Tab-separated table of C-alpha atoms in Angstrom:
chain	number	residue	atom	x	y	z
A	1	MET	CA	0.008	0.124	-0.009
A	2	ILE	CA	2.787	2.282	0.634
A	3	GLN	CA	3.951	2.449	-3.008
A	4	THR	CA	0.432	2.848	-4.121
A	5	GLN	CA	-0.096	5.925	-1.658
A	6	LEU	CA	3.150	7.466	-3.003
A	7	GLN	CA	2.177	6.976	-6.716
A	8	ALA	CA	-1.198	8.438	-5.929
A	9	ALA	CA	0.330	11.406	-3.982
A	10	ARG	CA	2.611	12.103	-7.116
A	11	VAL	CA	-0.421	11.851	-9.525
A	12	VAL	CA	-2.426	14.369	-7.240
A	13	LEU	CA	0.628	16.699	-7.290
A	14	GLN	CA	0.886	16.741	-10.822
A	15	VAL	CA	-2.824	17.429	-11.564
A	16	GLN	CA	-2.816	20.228	-9.025
A	17	GLY	CA	0.074	21.483	-11.138
A	18	GLY	CA	-2.055	21.488	-14.215
A	19	THR	CA	-1.654	18.208	-15.855
A	20	SER	CA	-4.755	16.271	-16.693
A	21	LEU	CA	-5.620	13.230	-14.602
A	22	THR	CA	-5.601	11.029	-17.594
A	23	LEU	CA	-2.044	11.902	-18.641
A	24	ALA	CA	-0.748	11.932	-15.026
A	25	LEU	CA	-2.158	8.434	-14.513
A	26	GLY	CA	-0.922	7.216	-17.672
A	27	GLN	CA	2.667	8.024	-16.720
A	28	MET	CA	2.291	5.978	-13.545
A	29	LYS	CA	0.822	2.835	-15.505
A	30	PHE	CA	4.556	1.875	-16.309
A	31	TRP	CA	5.503	1.557	-12.626
A	32	ALA	CA	2.109	0.051	-11.119
A	33	THR	CA	1.645	-3.564	-10.827
A	34	ASP	CA	-1.377	-5.242	-12.272
A	35	ARG	CA	-2.815	-5.806	-8.591
A	36	SER	CA	-2.047	-2.138	-7.584
A	37	TRP	CA	-3.408	-0.345	-10.861
A	38	GLY	CA	-7.116	-0.511	-9.940
A	39	ALA	CA	-6.386	0.753	-6.413
A	40	LEU	CA	-4.294	3.402	-7.779
A	41	GLN	CA	-6.987	4.513	-10.203
A	42	ASP	CA	-9.718	4.489	-7.516
A	43	ILE	CA	-7.509	6.588	-5.127
A	44	CYS	CA	-6.704	9.278	-7.715
A	45	PHE	CA	-10.240	9.679	-9.246
A	46	GLY	CA	-11.703	9.659	-5.586
A	47	VAL	CA	-9.504	12.369	-4.414
A	48	PHE	CA	-10.550	14.683	-7.216
A	49	ARG	CA	-14.217	13.594	-6.966
A	50	HIS	CA	-14.110	14.718	-3.348
A	51	LEU	CA	-11.269	17.088	-3.256
A	52	GLY	CA	-13.332	20.013	-1.673
A	53	LEU	CA	-14.450	17.869	1.066
A	54	LEU	CA	-11.045	16.484	1.671
A	55	ARG	CA	-9.535	19.854	1.788
A	56	GLY	CA	-11.926	21.253	4.078
A	57	VAL	CA	-11.314	18.231	6.452
A	58	LEU	CA	-7.476	18.785	6.367
A	59	ALA	CA	-7.943	22.532	6.909
A	60	ALA	CA	-10.258	21.667	10.194
A	61	LEU	CA	-7.635	19.002	11.251
A	62	ALA	CA	-4.444	21.135	11.088
A	63	ASP	CA	-3.803	23.924	13.496
A	64	LYS	CA	-2.139	25.769	10.458
A	65	PRO	CA	-2.153	25.000	6.851
A	66	VAL	CA	0.015	22.151	5.375
A	67	THR	CA	2.211	24.183	3.000
A	68	ASP	CA	4.448	21.307	2.076
A	69	ARG	CA	2.799	20.176	-1.129
A	70	ASP	CA	4.116	16.524	-1.125
A	71	LEU	CA	2.577	16.090	2.476
A	72	GLU	CA	-0.566	17.744	1.523
A	73	ALA	CA	-0.906	15.243	-1.336
A	74	LEU	CA	0.017	12.248	0.871
A	75	LEU	CA	-2.582	13.394	3.464
A	76	LEU	CA	-5.372	13.892	0.864
A	77	VAL	CA	-4.698	10.421	-0.365
A	78	ALA	CA	-4.870	8.786	3.149
A	79	LEU	CA	-7.882	10.872	4.002
A	80	TYR	CA	-9.861	9.504	1.032
A	81	GLN	CA	-8.720	5.992	1.863
A	82	LEU	CA	-10.078	6.415	5.496
A	83	GLU	CA	-13.267	8.087	4.476
A	84	PHE	CA	-14.193	6.334	1.130
A	85	THR	CA	-12.518	2.758	0.944
A	86	ARG	CA	-12.554	-0.378	2.823
A	87	ALA	CA	-8.801	-0.384	3.458
A	88	ALA	CA	-7.934	-1.156	7.055
A	89	PRO	CA	-7.567	2.276	8.856
A	90	TYR	CA	-4.415	1.016	10.906
A	91	ALA	CA	-2.634	0.074	7.597
A	92	VAL	CA	-3.713	3.355	5.989
A	93	VAL	CA	-2.294	5.468	8.835
A	94	ASP	CA	0.892	3.295	9.260
A	95	HIS	CA	1.782	3.277	5.775
A	96	ALA	CA	1.281	6.887	5.312
A	97	VAL	CA	3.668	7.552	8.378
A	98	GLN	CA	6.068	5.237	6.531
A	99	ALA	CA	5.847	6.948	3.249
A	100	CYS	CA	7.053	10.144	4.662
A	101	ALA	CA	10.464	8.525	4.957
A	102	ARG	CA	10.194	7.624	1.400
A	103	LEU	CA	9.634	11.270	0.619
A	104	ARG	CA	12.576	12.107	2.658
A	105	LYS	CA	10.389	14.025	5.233
A	106	ALA	CA	10.842	11.638	8.174
A	107	SER	CA	10.447	14.706	10.603
A	108	ALA	CA	6.699	14.836	9.434
A	109	LYS	CA	5.995	11.217	10.543
A	110	GLY	CA	4.617	12.571	13.930
A	111	LEU	CA	2.283	15.081	12.246
A	112	VAL	CA	0.970	12.683	9.811
A	113	ASN	CA	0.229	10.175	12.449
A	114	ALA	CA	-1.349	12.722	14.660
A	115	LEU	CA	-3.605	14.108	11.870
A	116	LEU	CA	-4.916	10.929	10.554
A	117	ARG	CA	-5.572	9.390	14.012
A	118	ASN	CA	-7.319	12.554	14.996
A	119	PHE	CA	-9.346	12.227	11.871
A	120	LEU	CA	-10.394	8.683	12.880
A	121	ARG	CA	-11.560	10.053	16.197
A	122	ARG	CA	-13.634	12.892	15.008
A	123	ARG	CA	-14.566	12.037	11.371
A	124	GLU	CA	-18.071	12.855	11.575
A	125	ALA	CA	-17.609	16.393	13.264
A	126	LEU	CA	-14.842	17.304	10.855
A	127	ALA	CA	-16.698	16.270	7.716
A	128	LEU	CA	-19.689	18.600	9.059
A	129	LEU	CA	-17.117	21.358	9.686
A	130	ALA	CA	-15.921	20.949	6.071
A	131	ARG	CA	-19.334	21.062	4.548
A	132	ARG	CA	-19.908	24.558	6.050
A	133	THR	CA	-18.293	25.890	2.968
A	134	GLU	CA	-19.879	25.441	-0.520
A	135	GLU	CA	-16.783	24.171	-1.882
A	136	GLY	CA	-16.565	21.483	0.996
A	137	ARG	CA	-20.182	20.560	0.615
A	138	TRP	CA	-20.156	20.289	-3.362
A	139	SER	CA	-16.478	19.542	-3.995
A	140	HIS	CA	-16.447	22.035	-7.000
A	141	GLN	CA	-14.864	25.319	-7.242
A	142	GLN	CA	-16.816	28.395	-6.005
A	143	TRP	CA	-16.976	29.977	-9.378
A	144	TRP	CA	-18.504	26.712	-11.008
A	145	ILE	CA	-21.107	26.446	-8.062
A	146	ASP	CA	-21.986	30.185	-8.556
A	147	GLU	CA	-22.298	29.952	-12.408
A	148	LEU	CA	-24.552	26.759	-12.020
A	149	ARG	CA	-26.816	28.559	-9.341
A	150	ARG	CA	-27.242	31.553	-11.679
A	151	ALA	CA	-28.242	29.121	-14.677
A	152	TYR	CA	-30.226	26.672	-12.801
A	153	PRO	CA	-31.405	28.237	-9.450
A	154	ASP	CA	-33.918	25.292	-8.871
A	155	HIS	CA	-31.531	22.372	-9.833
A	156	TYR	CA	-28.028	23.430	-9.427
A	157	GLY	CA	-27.617	21.313	-6.366
A	158	SER	CA	-28.707	17.975	-8.302
A	159	ILE	CA	-26.257	18.776	-10.995
A	160	LEU	CA	-23.451	19.342	-8.586
A	161	ALA	CA	-24.188	16.014	-6.836
A	162	ALA	CA	-24.509	14.148	-10.018
A	163	GLY	CA	-21.037	15.502	-10.998
A	164	ASN	CA	-19.531	13.877	-7.805
A	165	ALA	CA	-21.236	10.540	-8.590
A	166	ARG	CA	-19.227	7.505	-10.013
A	167	PRO	CA	-20.009	7.124	-13.660
A	168	PRO	CA	-21.688	3.913	-15.108
A	169	MET	CA	-19.888	1.737	-17.726
A	170	THR	CA	-21.941	1.617	-20.811
A	171	LEU	CA	-21.180	-0.205	-24.148
A	172	ARG	CA	-22.065	0.449	-27.619
A	173	VAL	CA	-22.512	-2.771	-29.519
A	174	ASN	CA	-21.104	-2.800	-33.211
A	175	LEU	CA	-24.301	-3.672	-34.906
A	176	ARG	CA	-22.448	-4.407	-38.210
A	177	ARG	CA	-20.797	-7.394	-36.426
A	178	ILE	CA	-23.511	-8.552	-33.796
A	179	SER	CA	-26.738	-7.677	-32.592
A	180	ARG	CA	-27.331	-6.053	-29.179
A	181	GLU	CA	-29.258	-9.125	-28.127
A	182	ASP	CA	-26.593	-11.577	-29.190
A	183	TYR	CA	-23.763	-9.675	-27.500
A	184	LEU	CA	-25.975	-9.291	-24.174
A	185	ALA	CA	-26.160	-13.145	-24.321
A	186	LEU	CA	-22.598	-13.486	-24.849
A	187	LEU	CA	-21.894	-11.111	-21.844
A	188	ARG	CA	-24.114	-13.190	-19.586
A	189	ALA	CA	-22.508	-16.569	-20.854
A	190	CYS	CA	-19.271	-15.047	-19.463
A	191	GLY	CA	-20.878	-14.220	-16.163
A	192	PHE	CA	-21.255	-10.453	-16.646
A	193	ASP	CA	-24.463	-8.665	-15.788
A	194	ALA	CA	-25.900	-6.071	-18.174
A	195	GLU	CA	-29.183	-4.307	-19.146
A	196	PRO	CA	-30.074	-2.963	-22.614
A	197	LEU	CA	-30.274	0.768	-23.219
A	198	GLY	CA	-30.981	2.689	-26.351
A	199	PRO	CA	-30.624	1.022	-29.880
A	200	ALA	CA	-27.111	-0.178	-29.358
A	201	ALA	CA	-26.310	0.303	-25.700
A	202	LEU	CA	-25.649	-1.874	-22.844
A	203	LEU	CA	-25.316	-0.823	-19.278
A	204	LEU	CA	-22.845	-3.074	-17.202
A	205	GLY	CA	-23.834	-3.972	-13.871
A	206	GLU	CA	-20.221	-3.384	-12.699
A	207	ALA	CA	-17.307	-1.615	-14.313
A	208	MET	CA	-14.388	-3.860	-15.775
A	209	ARG	CA	-11.290	-3.389	-17.707
A	210	VAL	CA	-11.927	-3.456	-21.424
A	211	GLU	CA	-9.756	-6.347	-21.995
A	212	GLU	CA	-12.161	-8.318	-20.059
A	213	LEU	CA	-15.072	-7.582	-22.445
A	214	PRO	CA	-15.756	-10.563	-24.893
A	215	GLY	CA	-15.055	-9.640	-28.482
A	216	PHE	CA	-13.514	-6.175	-27.636
A	217	GLU	CA	-10.378	-6.682	-29.433
A	218	GLN	CA	-12.198	-8.410	-32.352
A	219	GLY	CA	-14.359	-5.114	-32.598
A	220	LEU	CA	-17.742	-6.470	-31.237
A	221	VAL	CA	-18.167	-3.575	-28.815
A	222	SER	CA	-16.896	-0.221	-27.644
A	223	VAL	CA	-17.184	1.698	-24.469
A	224	GLN	CA	-19.061	5.000	-24.917
A	225	ASP	CA	-21.385	6.917	-22.707
A	226	LEU	CA	-25.166	6.659	-23.649
A	227	SER	CA	-25.490	10.408	-24.194
A	228	ALA	CA	-22.632	10.150	-26.603
A	229	GLN	CA	-24.331	7.459	-28.510
A	230	TYR	CA	-27.422	9.716	-29.380
A	231	ALA	CA	-25.228	11.877	-31.649
A	232	ALA	CA	-24.976	9.535	-34.524
A	233	GLU	CA	-28.506	8.619	-34.066
A	234	LEU	CA	-29.750	12.110	-34.379
A	235	LEU	CA	-27.798	12.767	-37.640
A	236	ASP	CA	-30.546	10.558	-39.496
A	237	LEU	CA	-27.726	9.029	-41.416
A	238	GLU	CA	-28.349	7.241	-44.796
A	239	VAL	CA	-26.035	5.091	-47.085
A	240	GLY	CA	-23.876	7.188	-49.441
A	241	GLN	CA	-24.213	10.589	-47.671
A	242	HIS	CA	-21.409	12.923	-47.507
A	243	VAL	CA	-20.630	13.252	-43.902
A	244	LEU	CA	-18.107	15.492	-41.923
A	245	ASP	CA	-16.971	14.655	-38.431
A	246	ALA	CA	-15.324	17.841	-37.123
A	247	CYS	CA	-13.136	17.708	-34.058
A	248	ALA	CA	-13.256	14.001	-34.389
A	249	ALA	CA	-10.711	12.690	-31.946
A	250	PRO	CA	-10.520	10.292	-30.225
A	251	GLY	CA	-12.997	8.814	-32.538
A	252	GLY	CA	-15.678	7.186	-30.713
A	253	LYS	CA	-18.541	9.003	-32.640
A	254	THR	CA	-16.562	8.682	-35.775
A	255	ALA	CA	-16.869	4.901	-35.430
A	256	HIS	CA	-20.490	4.833	-34.372
A	257	ILE	CA	-21.396	7.006	-37.597
A	258	LEU	CA	-19.730	4.326	-39.568
A	259	GLU	CA	-21.402	1.523	-37.767
A	260	ARG	CA	-24.715	3.000	-38.390
A	261	ALA	CA	-24.449	3.508	-42.116
A	262	GLY	CA	-22.283	3.149	-45.155
A	263	VAL	CA	-21.491	6.916	-45.723
A	264	ASP	CA	-18.741	8.728	-47.167
A	265	LEU	CA	-16.998	10.184	-44.227
A	266	THR	CA	-14.335	12.801	-43.704
A	267	ALA	CA	-12.916	13.113	-40.077
A	268	VAL	CA	-11.086	16.196	-39.138
A	269	ASP	CA	-9.053	17.110	-36.053
A	270	ARG	CA	-6.124	19.350	-35.466
A	271	ASP	CA	-4.331	17.328	-32.895
A	272	ALA	CA	-2.225	14.693	-34.570
A	273	THR	CA	-1.511	12.894	-31.490
A	274	ARG	CA	-5.174	12.276	-30.730
A	275	LEU	CA	-5.851	11.444	-34.426
A	276	THR	CA	-3.951	8.281	-33.955
A	277	ARG	CA	-6.721	7.064	-31.548
A	278	VAL	CA	-9.030	7.554	-34.426
A	279	HIS	CA	-7.124	5.352	-36.742
A	280	GLU	CA	-6.678	2.696	-33.949
A	281	THR	CA	-10.543	2.629	-33.229
A	282	LEU	CA	-11.344	2.321	-36.885
A	283	GLN	CA	-8.910	-0.565	-37.362
A	284	ARG	CA	-10.029	-2.441	-34.216
A	285	LEU	CA	-13.699	-2.168	-35.417
A	286	ALA	CA	-12.696	-3.191	-38.886
A	287	LEU	CA	-14.537	-0.147	-40.352
A	288	PRO	CA	-13.991	0.903	-44.007
A	289	ALA	CA	-11.018	3.305	-44.356
A	290	GLN	CA	-11.967	6.902	-44.544
A	291	ARG	CA	-10.395	10.323	-45.000
A	292	VAL	CA	-8.959	11.162	-41.570
A	293	LEU	CA	-7.215	14.678	-41.815
A	294	CYS	CA	-5.212	16.559	-39.416
A	295	ALA	CA	-6.340	20.099	-39.944
A	296	ASP	CA	-8.162	22.968	-38.309
A	297	ALA	CA	-11.737	22.345	-38.944
A	298	ALA	CA	-12.607	26.137	-38.470
A	299	ASP	CA	-10.506	26.782	-41.577
A	300	PRO	CA	-12.022	24.668	-44.505
A	301	SER	CA	-9.783	26.369	-47.209
A	302	THR	CA	-7.006	24.220	-45.930
A	303	TRP	CA	-8.727	20.692	-46.179
A	304	TRP	CA	-12.401	21.070	-47.867
A	305	ASN	CA	-12.512	20.036	-51.634
A	306	GLY	CA	-15.710	22.179	-52.080
A	307	VAL	CA	-18.163	19.266	-52.035
A	308	PRO	CA	-21.004	20.201	-49.605
A	309	PHE	CA	-21.854	17.790	-46.732
A	310	GLN	CA	-25.293	16.175	-46.283
A	311	ARG	CA	-24.547	15.789	-42.507
A	312	ILE	CA	-22.088	17.596	-40.255
A	313	LEU	CA	-21.093	16.637	-36.744
A	314	LEU	CA	-19.578	19.372	-34.790
A	315	ASP	CA	-18.584	17.925	-31.335
A	316	ALA	CA	-16.933	21.349	-30.440
A	317	PRO	CA	-14.194	21.857	-27.863
A	318	CYS	CA	-15.790	22.785	-24.611
A	319	THR	CA	-15.248	22.988	-20.788
A	320	ALA	CA	-16.088	19.272	-20.557
A	321	SER	CA	-18.175	20.438	-17.522
A	322	GLY	CA	-20.757	17.865	-18.247
A	323	ILE	CA	-18.721	14.889	-17.936
A	324	VAL	CA	-16.780	15.559	-14.481
A	325	ARG	CA	-18.235	12.201	-13.251
A	326	ARG	CA	-15.800	10.626	-15.603
A	327	HIS	CA	-13.005	13.044	-15.406
A	328	PRO	CA	-13.353	14.769	-11.949
A	329	ASP	CA	-10.053	16.815	-12.415
A	330	ILE	CA	-11.872	19.062	-14.737
A	331	LYS	CA	-13.540	20.369	-11.760
A	332	TRP	CA	-10.325	21.829	-10.428
A	333	LEU	CA	-8.453	22.618	-13.670
A	334	ARG	CA	-10.976	24.725	-15.327
A	335	ARG	CA	-11.008	28.516	-14.724
A	336	ALA	CA	-14.049	30.857	-15.082
A	337	GLN	CA	-12.285	32.704	-17.925
A	338	ASP	CA	-11.969	29.503	-19.951
A	339	ILE	CA	-15.640	29.838	-20.722
A	340	THR	CA	-15.177	33.026	-22.835
A	341	GLY	CA	-12.163	31.557	-24.896
A	342	LEU	CA	-14.087	28.415	-25.643
A	343	VAL	CA	-17.156	30.069	-26.616
A	344	ALA	CA	-15.320	32.208	-29.014
A	345	GLN	CA	-13.623	28.908	-30.479
A	346	GLN	CA	-17.269	27.358	-30.899
A	347	CYS	CA	-18.627	30.355	-32.577
A	348	ARG	CA	-15.649	30.285	-35.010
A	349	LEU	CA	-16.121	26.624	-35.789
A	350	LEU	CA	-19.872	26.798	-36.311
A	351	GLU	CA	-19.697	29.993	-38.663
A	352	ALA	CA	-16.957	28.046	-40.764
A	353	LEU	CA	-18.645	24.824	-40.979
A	354	TRP	CA	-22.335	25.981	-41.670
A	355	ARG	CA	-20.985	27.128	-44.924
A	356	THR	CA	-19.964	23.568	-46.064
A	357	LEU	CA	-23.404	22.304	-45.407
A	358	ALA	CA	-25.403	21.267	-48.376
A	359	ALA	CA	-28.944	22.628	-48.904
A	360	GLY	CA	-31.429	20.830	-46.906
A	361	GLY	CA	-28.712	19.107	-45.001
A	362	LYS	CA	-28.154	18.797	-41.130
A	363	LEU	CA	-25.632	20.030	-38.813
A	364	LEU	CA	-25.579	18.652	-35.349
A	365	TYR	CA	-23.793	20.972	-32.820
A	366	ALA	CA	-22.806	19.200	-29.661
A	367	THR	CA	-20.767	20.046	-26.443
A	368	CYS	CA	-20.425	18.040	-23.227
A	369	SER	CA	-20.966	21.362	-21.063
A	370	VAL	CA	-23.740	22.316	-18.623
A	371	PHE	CA	-22.878	25.919	-18.771
A	372	PRO	CA	-25.429	27.804	-21.044
A	373	ALA	CA	-23.001	29.965	-22.884
A	374	GLU	CA	-21.784	26.929	-24.509
């Protein structure tokens, strides 16, 4: 557990420094064992899911702020384990104390031991103290809370609470290869529970590694949230249509479009690294080769051949404020001023791509944001 705590604390520290949780965790995967990887992911996601509460608890525990960032990260990790996991409390505390030596901060052992044991004695009272502030209660930044309160005065609390929940694991069955009912039977034959949702979706009873999903590598199924699966359906696709998927990476919606209909697809994204995910996804699903272009979708003069598109999917860059269940670090990395810049980028994309749409065609504009400006 000591190594897992140290790795988790390093990830927490990196994210607090501005690195995305996905990237920071990815760098740790090379050092984690198969046995510890699941625990490491749970701790790191959990810390940022409940960071406001954990910070509030730590502030109530300590006589003065913990200014050492390494120690603060370690304490946040240990507090999460004590409050939200089934790890033995004595082991969490003992290993966190031992981890101080690994951090070359042996002089902090007494402080860490005292703070964590004090938490175990007063956990309910400390949680109540932490929740007296809105950041402690909702585990979102104050500006985010204020923005949602203005936009949804009757519902902002339920939106914030939903953002702190664990996300479900939803699958999209590749209907080109297998029916939803047949894949559901395959899952159940392998001992996995699921229930049907939407035209091609299955909700798993319990999350699992994609490598465990029967037929995943053979392209029978993909992991995709149910809300994201509506995009291809709303486009009303027909065979032979000229279709544009703008801002296509990492390719989940791109693949779904091709699974639904044999269209002539152009996928554009300006991030060459993320475009490799599009190619990998299409190859895994054995979908027909398409035009996948590295370009700025907002500047059609650099990539468009002048043939209008019957269908356009503009899945615009946004704050991603609507998917914080799956990416809880977003709650702490975003700044209020980010909205203005992203809205300007979205308007630029919409204005440019509207001109490439055929008469009578359909453009679907999508963001994964809960902020009305987007």
